Every structure is written in structure tokens, then in C-alpha cells.
């Protein structure tokens, strides 16, 4: 900055702590005209409610979803979902949380898969991805906040455990592998609330259109940055694309 003729202090870093938070003090300071925030919906909502005289941009939490209607590559689909759930232990704003699967199962290149088989396939793919300790540590990284471990423990009671979360054997590091739970469509209090960290739900829905309807409603009502759809039916894909676009969420198909 100085080499380009700017005051070096034009860019400053002011880290705070839970005990001595600075964000509210800085955001409300009269010299501040623009606030660009990434983080929780609770604080994002506070900023938008209290900074009426400033320009405010917020990128907040949400519930990212996947709908599995059918697939032409069951193993590859499970592997991709496993990676998405594991990457940085689900602590990114793009991490999926809620996976909608028809209760009667889906058609795949390996034949019909029941709901339980789809859930088990994703769980097995997570196990395979994390089977090598060095790779697991590189993919998962560390758990930033100890509160996330508490959240994982509490989430175990929200559904049937398909795959439990566990710590890696890495000395001095706080770690956790993904927790995968199976729930019913009516359990919205569990799967439609953001559960920050490596926590995911496989939700039994009536059929694929029901899954798309629930996923797009979640994007509208809870917010979302990413959404995914797996389907071998072109008409189904074509019908889903505008629904996701209207919900304001970026959609990937058969990734």
C-alpha cells in the first residue's frame, strides 16, 4: 500500500474475542459508512436492524440442500457428497446439510436403492474418504470452536444415527468427522435449522418433486448458497432449474 502511495493504515485488522467483542463498537462508529459482514444470521440480523443509516452487506448462515431423485453413477455421487460433507468439517458456508431422498428409494446404475441403502452408501463413502489418517486430517482440518463439538453431541438425539461423528487421532488438534442422521420429512425442526459443523441429515420425502419443493422452500425461508440435484430424468431437471432460480440459490446438477 505504501509503495503505491497509500497510507498503510487504510487497511487494518482488529481481531476481537468473545470476552471483548469489537464488532458492534466498530460497526456503529460514526466514521464507519459501510459494513460487509460474513457470519451468523443472529448477528447479521442485528446489523441490518441497527445500522439503518449505513450501507450493509451480509452473507449469513443458511441450509444448503441436496435432492437425490435418481443417479447414473451411485458410487461417484456418494463419493462427491461425502467429500462435500467432510471438507473443512462442514464449517464452510457452502457445505450441504440436508439431503432429501424419496422414502421408496431411487433408481441407480446399480439397480434400485432403498432409502436406507442411499443413506448407508453416503456413510460408507465418508468412511472410505477418511480411511487414511493423513488424508482425513487434510480434508477435515480442525474444529474452530469448541461449541461445535457440543452441537454435534446434541444433534445425535435429532434422528437415527447412520454414521456417528468421531475425533481423529491427531495430537493437540480439535477434530470431528461428519455425523449423518436419518429423519422423516416431518422433522423440520431438526433439518431446517442450521447446524453449523459436520452435521447432516438424510430426509425421507414422498418423492423427488416433494424433495425439490422442500429444498427450494428452505432456500427462500432459511437462506442457502448452494443446492444440488441428482437426477437422470431431463424433464425433472428442466422443471427444477427455474424453481431453484426463483428461490435464489445456485444449483449444481449431477455434480
Short mmCIF file of C-alpha atoms in Angstrom, two decimals:
data_model
loop_
_atom_site.label_atom_id
_atom_site.label_comp_id
_atom_site.label_asym_id
_atom_site.label_seq_id
_atom_site.Cartn_x
_atom_site.Cartn_y
_atom_site.Cartn_z
CA UNK A 1 0.00 0.00 0.00
CA UNK A 2 2.77 2.41 0.91
CA UNK A 3 4.63 1.67 -2.33
CA UNK A 4 1.51 2.71 -4.25
CA UNK A 5 1.23 5.97 -2.34
CA UNK A 6 -1.45 4.98 0.16
CA UNK A 7 -1.40 5.35 3.90
CA UNK A 8 -0.59 1.81 5.16
CA UNK A 9 -3.25 2.25 7.82
CA UNK A 10 -6.00 2.32 5.20
CA UNK A 11 -6.26 -1.42 5.85
CA UNK A 12 -6.47 -2.55 9.45
CA UNK A 13 -7.07 -5.82 11.26
CA UNK A 14 -8.86 -5.68 14.61
CA UNK A 15 -9.31 -9.21 15.98
CA UNK A 16 -11.63 -9.49 18.95
CA UNK A 17 -12.57 -12.15 21.49
CA UNK A 18 -15.80 -13.45 22.96
CA UNK A 19 -14.90 -11.65 26.19
CA UNK A 20 -14.12 -8.34 24.45
CA UNK A 21 -16.06 -8.12 21.18
CA UNK A 22 -15.26 -5.16 18.95
CA UNK A 23 -17.60 -5.76 16.03
CA UNK A 24 -20.59 -3.84 17.39
CA UNK A 25 -18.41 -0.94 18.51
CA UNK A 26 -16.76 -0.69 15.09
CA UNK A 27 -19.98 -1.18 13.11
CA UNK A 28 -21.82 1.57 14.99
CA UNK A 29 -18.91 4.03 14.97
CA UNK A 30 -19.94 7.27 13.19
CA UNK A 31 -16.84 7.15 10.98
CA UNK A 32 -17.93 3.82 9.50
CA UNK A 33 -20.19 4.16 6.45
CA UNK A 34 -20.17 0.64 5.00
CA UNK A 35 -20.29 -2.75 6.74
CA UNK A 36 -19.56 -6.00 4.91
CA UNK A 37 -20.25 -8.99 7.16
CA UNK A 38 -19.92 -12.76 6.89
CA UNK A 39 -21.14 -14.91 9.76
CA UNK A 40 -24.13 -15.93 11.81
CA UNK A 41 -27.71 -14.97 10.99
CA UNK A 42 -28.18 -13.69 14.54
CA UNK A 43 -25.51 -11.00 14.25
CA UNK A 44 -26.29 -10.34 10.60
CA UNK A 45 -29.88 -9.62 11.62
CA UNK A 46 -28.68 -7.31 14.39
CA UNK A 47 -26.55 -5.36 11.92
CA UNK A 48 -29.39 -4.94 9.44
CA UNK A 49 -31.79 -3.87 12.19
CA UNK A 50 -29.45 -1.40 13.88
CA UNK A 51 -27.41 0.16 11.06
CA UNK A 52 -30.22 1.85 9.17
CA UNK A 53 -28.01 4.82 8.24
CA UNK A 54 -25.19 2.71 6.74
CA UNK A 55 -24.71 0.55 3.68
CA UNK A 56 -24.76 -3.05 4.93
CA UNK A 57 -23.97 -6.29 3.11
CA UNK A 58 -24.38 -9.59 4.94
CA UNK A 59 -23.58 -13.16 3.93
CA UNK A 60 -25.21 -15.24 6.62
CA UNK A 61 -25.95 -18.82 7.52
CA UNK A 62 -28.37 -20.99 5.63
CA UNK A 63 -29.48 -24.54 4.98
CA UNK A 64 -27.81 -25.94 1.87
CA UNK A 65 -29.64 -28.91 0.40
CA UNK A 66 -29.24 -31.90 -1.90
CA UNK A 67 -32.09 -33.71 -3.64
CA UNK A 68 -31.38 -37.26 -4.81
CA UNK A 69 -34.05 -38.29 -7.32
CA UNK A 70 -32.01 -40.87 -9.25
CA UNK A 71 -28.45 -41.29 -10.45
CA UNK A 72 -26.49 -42.86 -13.26
CA UNK A 73 -23.41 -43.24 -11.04
CA UNK A 74 -24.28 -44.18 -7.49
CA UNK A 75 -20.70 -44.65 -6.26
CA UNK A 76 -19.46 -41.36 -7.72
CA UNK A 77 -22.47 -39.48 -6.35
CA UNK A 78 -21.88 -40.85 -2.85
CA UNK A 79 -18.17 -40.01 -3.09
CA UNK A 80 -18.90 -36.42 -4.12
CA UNK A 81 -21.43 -35.93 -1.32
CA UNK A 82 -19.01 -37.48 1.17
CA UNK A 83 -16.31 -35.01 0.17
CA UNK A 84 -18.73 -32.08 0.40
CA UNK A 85 -19.83 -33.12 3.90
CA UNK A 86 -16.25 -33.70 5.07
CA UNK A 87 -14.44 -30.69 3.62
CA UNK A 88 -13.28 -28.44 6.47
CA UNK A 89 -15.60 -30.47 8.73
CA UNK A 90 -18.70 -28.80 7.29
CA UNK A 91 -17.58 -25.37 8.56
CA UNK A 92 -17.96 -23.54 5.25
CA UNK A 93 -20.99 -21.56 4.13
CA UNK A 94 -21.23 -23.80 1.05
CA UNK A 95 -21.38 -27.08 3.00
CA UNK A 96 -24.54 -29.16 2.43
CA UNK A 97 -26.60 -30.13 5.46
CA UNK A 98 -29.93 -31.57 4.35
CA UNK A 99 -30.25 -34.40 1.82
CA UNK A 100 -33.73 -35.22 0.53
CA UNK A 101 -34.27 -38.80 -0.67
CA UNK A 102 -37.58 -40.43 -1.71
CA UNK A 103 -38.79 -42.76 1.05
CA UNK A 104 -39.36 -45.51 -1.55
CA UNK A 105 -35.77 -45.25 -2.75
CA UNK A 106 -34.21 -44.33 -6.10
CA UNK A 107 -33.17 -45.81 -9.43
CA UNK A 108 -29.40 -46.11 -9.94
CA UNK A 109 -26.85 -47.75 -12.23
CA UNK A 110 -26.55 -50.42 -9.54
CA UNK A 111 -30.29 -51.13 -9.52
CA UNK A 112 -32.95 -49.84 -7.14
CA UNK A 113 -31.57 -48.47 -3.89
CA UNK A 114 -33.81 -48.15 -0.84
CA UNK A 115 -33.76 -45.02 1.32
CA UNK A 116 -31.62 -46.83 3.88
CA UNK A 117 -29.22 -48.02 1.17
CA UNK A 118 -28.76 -44.47 -0.11
CA UNK A 119 -28.04 -43.21 3.40
CA UNK A 120 -25.68 -46.12 4.05
CA UNK A 121 -23.93 -45.51 0.73
CA UNK A 122 -23.16 -41.93 1.70
CA UNK A 123 -21.97 -43.05 5.13
CA UNK A 124 -19.71 -45.70 3.60
CA UNK A 125 -18.27 -43.14 1.17
CA UNK A 126 -17.39 -40.87 4.11
CA UNK A 127 -15.65 -43.80 5.80
CA UNK A 128 -13.70 -44.58 2.62
CA UNK A 129 -12.64 -40.96 2.14
CA UNK A 130 -11.43 -40.65 5.72
CA UNK A 131 -9.88 -44.12 5.98
CA UNK A 132 -6.37 -42.74 5.51
CA UNK A 133 -5.47 -40.70 8.62
CA UNK A 134 -3.25 -38.20 6.80
CA UNK A 135 -5.86 -37.57 4.11
CA UNK A 136 -8.60 -37.33 6.73
CA UNK A 137 -6.68 -34.66 8.64
CA UNK A 138 -6.05 -32.69 5.45
CA UNK A 139 -9.70 -32.84 4.34
CA UNK A 140 -11.33 -32.23 7.70
CA UNK A 141 -8.94 -29.68 9.15
CA UNK A 142 -9.68 -28.63 12.72
CA UNK A 143 -12.85 -27.64 14.55
CA UNK A 144 -12.54 -23.89 15.08
CA UNK A 145 -14.92 -23.50 18.02
CA UNK A 146 -15.42 -25.96 20.91
CA UNK A 147 -19.13 -25.09 20.77
CA UNK A 148 -19.28 -27.07 17.52
CA UNK A 149 -18.41 -30.26 19.41
CA UNK A 150 -21.26 -29.53 21.82
CA UNK A 151 -23.57 -29.02 18.84
CA UNK A 152 -22.56 -32.41 17.41
CA UNK A 153 -23.26 -34.13 20.73
CA UNK A 154 -26.69 -32.52 20.99
CA UNK A 155 -27.54 -33.34 17.37
CA UNK A 156 -27.15 -37.08 17.98
CA UNK A 157 -30.62 -37.07 19.52
CA UNK A 158 -32.29 -35.48 16.48
CA UNK A 159 -32.57 -38.63 14.36
CA UNK A 160 -31.38 -42.16 13.70
CA UNK A 161 -27.61 -42.26 13.50
CA UNK A 162 -26.44 -43.57 10.12
CA UNK A 163 -22.83 -42.63 10.74
CA UNK A 164 -21.54 -41.28 14.02
CA UNK A 165 -19.02 -38.47 14.42
CA UNK A 166 -15.67 -39.21 15.97
CA UNK A 167 -12.40 -37.41 16.61
CA UNK A 168 -9.24 -38.09 14.64
CA UNK A 169 -6.17 -39.26 16.49
CA UNK A 170 -4.23 -36.03 15.94
CA UNK A 171 -2.36 -34.81 19.00
CA UNK A 172 -3.24 -31.30 20.06
CA UNK A 173 -5.99 -30.83 17.47
CA UNK A 174 -9.75 -30.49 17.96
CA UNK A 175 -11.32 -32.65 15.23
CA UNK A 176 -14.61 -34.31 14.28
CA UNK A 177 -15.77 -36.44 11.35
CA UNK A 178 -19.27 -35.98 9.87
CA UNK A 179 -22.36 -37.04 11.80
CA UNK A 180 -25.05 -38.41 9.45
CA UNK A 181 -28.63 -38.76 10.69
CA UNK A 182 -31.77 -40.21 9.08
CA UNK A 183 -35.02 -38.34 9.75
CA UNK A 184 -38.57 -38.11 8.46
CA UNK A 185 -39.91 -35.24 6.37
CA UNK A 186 -41.99 -34.04 9.31
CA UNK A 187 -38.89 -33.48 11.47
CA UNK A 188 -38.37 -29.96 10.11
CA UNK A 189 -37.22 -28.59 13.45
CA UNK A 190 -34.17 -30.83 13.12
CA UNK A 191 -33.11 -30.50 9.49
CA UNK A 192 -34.32 -27.00 8.58
CA UNK A 193 -32.29 -25.25 11.26
CA UNK A 194 -28.66 -24.55 10.51
CA UNK A 195 -26.47 -26.98 12.46
CA UNK A 196 -23.04 -25.46 11.91
CA UNK A 197 -20.30 -28.06 11.63
CA UNK A 198 -20.08 -31.67 10.42
CA UNK A 199 -23.77 -32.49 10.91
CA UNK A 200 -26.02 -33.69 8.07
CA UNK A 201 -29.48 -35.18 7.66
CA UNK A 202 -30.87 -37.67 5.15
CA UNK A 203 -34.58 -36.85 4.94
CA UNK A 204 -37.23 -39.31 3.73
CA UNK A 205 -39.64 -37.43 1.45
CA UNK A 206 -42.67 -38.51 -0.59
CA UNK A 207 -40.92 -38.31 -3.96
CA UNK A 208 -38.42 -36.22 -5.93
CA UNK A 209 -40.82 -33.29 -6.63
CA UNK A 210 -41.57 -33.17 -2.89
CA UNK A 211 -37.82 -33.00 -2.24
CA UNK A 212 -37.36 -30.15 -4.72
CA UNK A 213 -40.32 -28.28 -3.21
CA UNK A 214 -38.88 -28.63 0.27
CA UNK A 215 -35.36 -27.68 -0.85
CA UNK A 216 -36.48 -24.53 -2.64
CA UNK A 217 -38.73 -23.53 0.26
CA UNK A 218 -35.76 -23.94 2.60
CA UNK A 219 -33.70 -21.64 0.36
CA UNK A 220 -36.41 -18.99 0.40
CA UNK A 221 -37.17 -19.16 4.10
CA UNK A 222 -33.84 -20.13 5.67
CA UNK A 223 -31.35 -18.90 3.09
CA UNK A 224 -28.89 -21.01 1.11
CA UNK A 225 -25.79 -20.51 -1.01
CA UNK A 226 -25.64 -23.89 -2.72
CA UNK A 227 -28.08 -26.60 -3.74
CA UNK A 228 -27.59 -29.85 -5.61
CA UNK A 229 -29.86 -32.16 -7.60
CA UNK A 230 -29.13 -35.68 -8.78
CA UNK A 231 -31.49 -36.97 -11.47
CA UNK A 232 -31.37 -38.98 -14.68
CA UNK A 233 -34.66 -37.51 -15.93
CA UNK A 234 -34.17 -34.50 -18.20
CA UNK A 235 -37.78 -33.32 -17.73
CA UNK A 236 -37.33 -33.45 -13.96
CA UNK A 237 -34.13 -31.41 -14.19
CA UNK A 238 -35.73 -28.88 -16.56
CA UNK A 239 -38.65 -28.38 -14.16
CA UNK A 240 -36.35 -27.98 -11.14
CA UNK A 241 -33.97 -25.36 -12.57
CA UNK A 242 -36.42 -22.42 -12.61
CA UNK A 243 -37.71 -23.39 -9.16
CA UNK A 244 -34.23 -23.09 -7.70
CA UNK A 245 -33.58 -19.88 -9.65
CA UNK A 246 -36.71 -18.30 -8.19
CA UNK A 247 -35.59 -19.40 -4.73
CA UNK A 248 -32.31 -17.52 -5.28
CA UNK A 249 -29.86 -20.36 -4.81
CA UNK A 250 -27.06 -21.64 -7.06
CA UNK A 251 -27.86 -25.14 -8.31
CA UNK A 252 -25.50 -27.90 -9.44
CA UNK A 253 -26.91 -30.90 -11.28
CA UNK A 254 -25.31 -34.36 -11.18
CA UNK A 255 -22.03 -32.99 -9.91
#
